[in-house]
Amino acid sequence: MTKAKRIFSDMSSPEKLYTPELLGLTVELAEYPAKTSLSFVGDARSPSCGSMLTLNLETDASGHICDLGMAVQACAIGQASAAIFARHAQGKKLADIERMQKELDGWLEHNGALPDWPDIELIATARDFPGRHGAIRLPWQAAQRALTTSP
């Protein structure tokens, strides 16, 4: 076997990445359309793949997310990450988003355990694809930007 073939065969395959479960998440975004009437808005863009997400949020009087909508122009990984975020964002506060960002960064860099966010394991195979890490981070980056900007 040539060196090139050996290197290619050792790489993680797209079949491992694009599982039926991951692809199923992408259709969930239809449940979270953009809502420009909400008070908070945050944008994020992945420098590695160009994926973009605009997140509209509303919080209750104690700062918990109570409504959200998104406009997502992203690869399947970014779409799946956005769906996972949206499934479980209600009831979260800025501190929860910031904690998740730190855990996510550590996990993606192989310096930490899988983050404590429900369903995040559905995109766990994407960690082996560094070019997709920016897309995975999008919803938490956008939420953090939205919640630290005054309406």
PDB file of N, CA and C in Angstrom, residues 40-78:
ATOM      1  N   PHE A  40     -33.371  40.128  21.452  1.00  0.00           N
ATOM      2  CA  PHE A  40     -31.931  39.930  21.337  1.00  0.00           C
ATOM      3  C   PHE A  40     -31.584  39.251  20.020  1.00  0.00           C
ATOM      4  N   VAL A  41     -30.483  39.686  19.426  1.00  0.00           N
ATOM      5  CA  VAL A  41     -30.020  39.065  18.183  1.00  0.00           C
ATOM      6  C   VAL A  41     -28.507  38.908  18.240  1.00  0.00           C
ATOM      7  N   GLY A  42     -28.043  37.757  17.786  1.00  0.00           N
ATOM      8  CA  GLY A  42     -26.613  37.503  17.737  1.00  0.00           C
ATOM      9  C   GLY A  42     -26.270  36.751  16.469  1.00  0.00           C
ATOM     10  N   ASP A  43     -25.132  37.072  15.904  1.00  0.00           N
ATOM     11  CA  ASP A  43     -24.663  36.431  14.684  1.00  0.00           C
ATOM     12  C   ASP A  43     -23.363  35.686  14.965  1.00  0.00           C
ATOM     13  N   ALA A  44     -23.139  34.642  14.196  1.00  0.00           N
ATOM     14  CA  ALA A  44     -21.867  33.928  14.254  1.00  0.00           C
ATOM     15  C   ALA A  44     -21.562  33.383  12.871  1.00  0.00           C
ATOM     16  N   ARG A  45     -20.269  33.326  12.562  1.00  0.00           N
ATOM     17  CA  ARG A  45     -19.813  32.807  11.272  1.00  0.00           C
ATOM     18  C   ARG A  45     -18.592  31.933  11.508  1.00  0.00           C
ATOM     19  N   SER A  46     -18.562  30.788  10.875  1.00  0.00           N
ATOM     20  CA  SER A  46     -17.416  29.894  10.983  1.00  0.00           C
ATOM     21  C   SER A  46     -16.337  30.332  10.004  1.00  0.00           C
ATOM     22  N   PRO A  47     -15.139  30.631  10.502  1.00  0.00           N
ATOM     23  CA  PRO A  47     -14.069  31.026   9.588  1.00  0.00           C
ATOM     24  C   PRO A  47     -13.572  29.866   8.721  1.00  0.00           C
ATOM     25  N   SER A  48     -13.783  28.644   9.173  1.00  0.00           N
ATOM     26  CA  SER A  48     -13.255  27.506   8.418  1.00  0.00           C
ATOM     27  C   SER A  48     -14.138  27.082   7.254  1.00  0.00           C
ATOM     28  N   CYS A  49     -15.458  27.207   7.398  1.00  0.00           N
ATOM     29  CA  CYS A  49     -16.325  26.722   6.320  1.00  0.00           C
ATOM     30  C   CYS A  49     -17.298  27.777   5.800  1.00  0.00           C
ATOM     31  N   GLY A  50     -17.375  28.930   6.463  1.00  0.00           N
ATOM     32  CA  GLY A  50     -18.267  29.986   6.008  1.00  0.00           C
ATOM     33  C   GLY A  50     -19.706  29.851   6.476  1.00  0.00           C
ATOM     34  N   SER A  51     -20.010  28.824   7.254  1.00  0.00           N
ATOM     35  CA  SER A  51     -21.361  28.674   7.789  1.00  0.00           C
ATOM     36  C   SER A  51     -21.723  29.884   8.631  1.00  0.00           C
ATOM     37  N   MET A  52     -23.015  30.283   8.563  1.00  0.00           N
ATOM     38  CA  MET A  52     -23.481  31.459   9.301  1.00  0.00           C
ATOM     39  C   MET A  52     -24.787  31.153  10.013  1.00  0.00           C
ATOM     40  N   LEU A  53     -24.977  31.817  11.140  1.00  0.00           N
ATOM     41  CA  LEU A  53     -26.191  31.644  11.921  1.00  0.00           C
ATOM     42  C   LEU A  53     -26.558  32.983  12.541  1.00  0.00           C
ATOM     43  N   THR A  54     -27.811  33.363  12.422  1.00  0.00           N
ATOM     44  CA  THR A  54     -28.352  34.518  13.134  1.00  0.00           C
ATOM     45  C   THR A  54     -29.396  33.981  14.084  1.00  0.00           C
ATOM     46  N   LEU A  55     -29.260  34.324  15.344  1.00  0.00           N
ATOM     47  CA  LEU A  55     -30.121  33.808  16.402  1.00  0.00           C
ATOM     48  C   LEU A  55     -30.899  34.955  17.020  1.00  0.00           C
ATOM     49  N   ASN A  56     -32.215  34.804  17.094  1.00  0.00           N
ATOM     50  CA  ASN A  56     -33.085  35.764  17.761  1.00  0.00           C
ATOM     51  C   ASN A  56     -33.529  35.123  19.072  1.00  0.00           C
ATOM     52  N   LEU A  57     -33.417  35.883  20.168  1.00  0.00           N
ATOM     53  CA  LEU A  57     -33.765  35.363  21.490  1.00  0.00           C
ATOM     54  C   LEU A  57     -34.669  36.321  22.247  1.00  0.00           C
ATOM     55  N   GLU A  58     -35.426  35.744  23.157  1.00  0.00           N
ATOM     56  CA  GLU A  58     -36.175  36.510  24.146  1.00  0.00           C
ATOM     57  C   GLU A  58     -35.883  35.866  25.486  1.00  0.00           C
ATOM     58  N   THR A  59     -35.790  36.695  26.517  1.00  0.00           N
ATOM     59  CA  THR A  59     -35.586  36.175  27.861  1.00  0.00           C
ATOM     60  C   THR A  59     -36.716  36.649  28.760  1.00  0.00           C
ATOM     61  N   ASP A  60     -36.921  35.880  29.840  1.00  0.00           N
ATOM     62  CA  ASP A  60     -37.910  36.301  30.829  1.00  0.00           C
ATOM     63  C   ASP A  60     -37.251  37.301  31.782  1.00  0.00           C
ATOM     64  N   ALA A  61     -37.984  37.722  32.794  1.00  0.00           N
ATOM     65  CA  ALA A  61     -37.492  38.744  33.714  1.00  0.00           C
ATOM     66  C   ALA A  61     -36.230  38.311  34.459  1.00  0.00           C
ATOM     67  N   SER A  62     -36.026  37.005  34.629  1.00  0.00           N
ATOM     68  CA  SER A  62     -34.835  36.531  35.342  1.00  0.00           C
ATOM     69  C   SER A  62     -33.688  36.157  34.406  1.00  0.00           C
ATOM     70  N   GLY A  63     -33.834  36.447  33.111  1.00  0.00           N
ATOM     71  CA  GLY A  63     -32.748  36.224  32.165  1.00  0.00           C
ATOM     72  C   GLY A  63     -32.695  34.842  31.542  1.00  0.00           C
ATOM     73  N   HIS A  64     -33.716  34.042  31.744  1.00  0.00           N
ATOM     74  CA  HIS A  64     -33.773  32.715  31.118  1.00  0.00           C
ATOM     75  C   HIS A  64     -34.340  32.828  29.704  1.00  0.00           C
ATOM     76  N   ILE A  65     -33.741  32.108  28.768  1.00  0.00           N
ATOM     77  CA  ILE A  65     -34.247  32.097  27.390  1.00  0.00           C
ATOM     78  C   ILE A  65     -35.653  31.503  27.403  1.00  0.00           C
ATOM     79  N   CYS A  66     -36.600  32.230  26.806  1.00  0.00           N
ATOM     80  CA  CYS A  66     -37.982  31.748  26.768  1.00  0.00           C
ATOM     81  C   CYS A  66     -38.525  31.625  25.351  1.00  0.00           C
ATOM     82  N   ASP A  67     -37.807  32.144  24.356  1.00  0.00           N
ATOM     83  CA  ASP A  67     -38.232  32.008  22.964  1.00  0.00           C
ATOM     84  C   ASP A  67     -37.001  32.207  22.087  1.00  0.00           C
ATOM     85  N   LEU A  68     -37.020  31.569  20.931  1.00  0.00           N
ATOM     86  CA  LEU A  68     -35.904  31.733  20.006  1.00  0.00           C
ATOM     87  C   LEU A  68     -36.330  31.422  18.590  1.00  0.00           C
ATOM     88  N   GLY A  69     -35.569  31.954  17.674  1.00  0.00           N
ATOM     89  CA  GLY A  69     -35.714  31.670  16.256  1.00  0.00           C
ATOM     90  C   GLY A  69     -34.345  31.811  15.612  1.00  0.00           C
ATOM     91  N   MET A  70     -34.170  31.183  14.450  1.00  0.00           N
ATOM     92  CA  MET A  70     -32.855  31.199  13.801  1.00  0.00           C
ATOM     93  C   MET A  70     -32.969  31.310  12.297  1.00  0.00           C
ATOM     94  N   ALA A  71     -31.956  31.908  11.721  1.00  0.00           N
ATOM     95  CA  ALA A  71     -31.723  31.851  10.285  1.00  0.00           C
ATOM     96  C   ALA A  71     -30.355  31.190  10.143  1.00  0.00           C
ATOM     97  N   VAL A  72     -30.322  30.021   9.527  1.00  0.00           N
ATOM     98  CA  VAL A  72     -29.103  29.226   9.467  1.00  0.00           C
ATOM     99  C   VAL A  72     -28.725  28.972   8.009  1.00  0.00           C
ATOM    100  N   GLN A  73     -27.529  29.356   7.658  1.00  0.00           N
ATOM    101  CA  GLN A  73     -26.939  29.039   6.359  1.00  0.00           C
ATOM    102  C   GLN A  73     -25.656  28.296   6.674  1.00  0.00           C
ATOM    103  N   ALA A  74     -25.793  26.986   6.807  1.00  0.00           N
ATOM    104  CA  ALA A  74     -24.658  26.209   7.298  1.00  0.00           C
ATOM    105  C   ALA A  74     -24.646  24.821   6.689  1.00  0.00           C
ATOM    106  N   CYS A  75     -23.489  24.202   6.831  1.00  0.00           N
ATOM    107  CA  CYS A  75     -23.349  22.801   6.441  1.00  0.00           C
ATOM    108  C   CYS A  75     -24.229  21.943   7.344  1.00  0.00           C
ATOM    109  N   ALA A  76     -24.326  20.680   7.045  1.00  0.00           N
ATOM    110  CA  ALA A  76     -25.156  19.776   7.841  1.00  0.00           C
ATOM    111  C   ALA A  76     -24.717  19.751   9.305  1.00  0.00           C
ATOM    112  N   ILE A  77     -23.438  19.878   9.559  1.00  0.00           N
ATOM    113  CA  ILE A  77     -22.938  19.875  10.935  1.00  0.00           C
ATOM    114  C   ILE A  77     -23.417  21.126  11.666  1.00  0.00           C
ATOM    115  N   GLY A  78     -23.324  22.268  11.035  1.00  0.00           N
ATOM    116  CA  GLY A  78     -23.811  23.508  11.637  1.00  0.00           C
ATOM    117  C   GLY A  78     -25.308  23.478  11.863  1.00  0.00           C
TER     118      GLY A  78
END
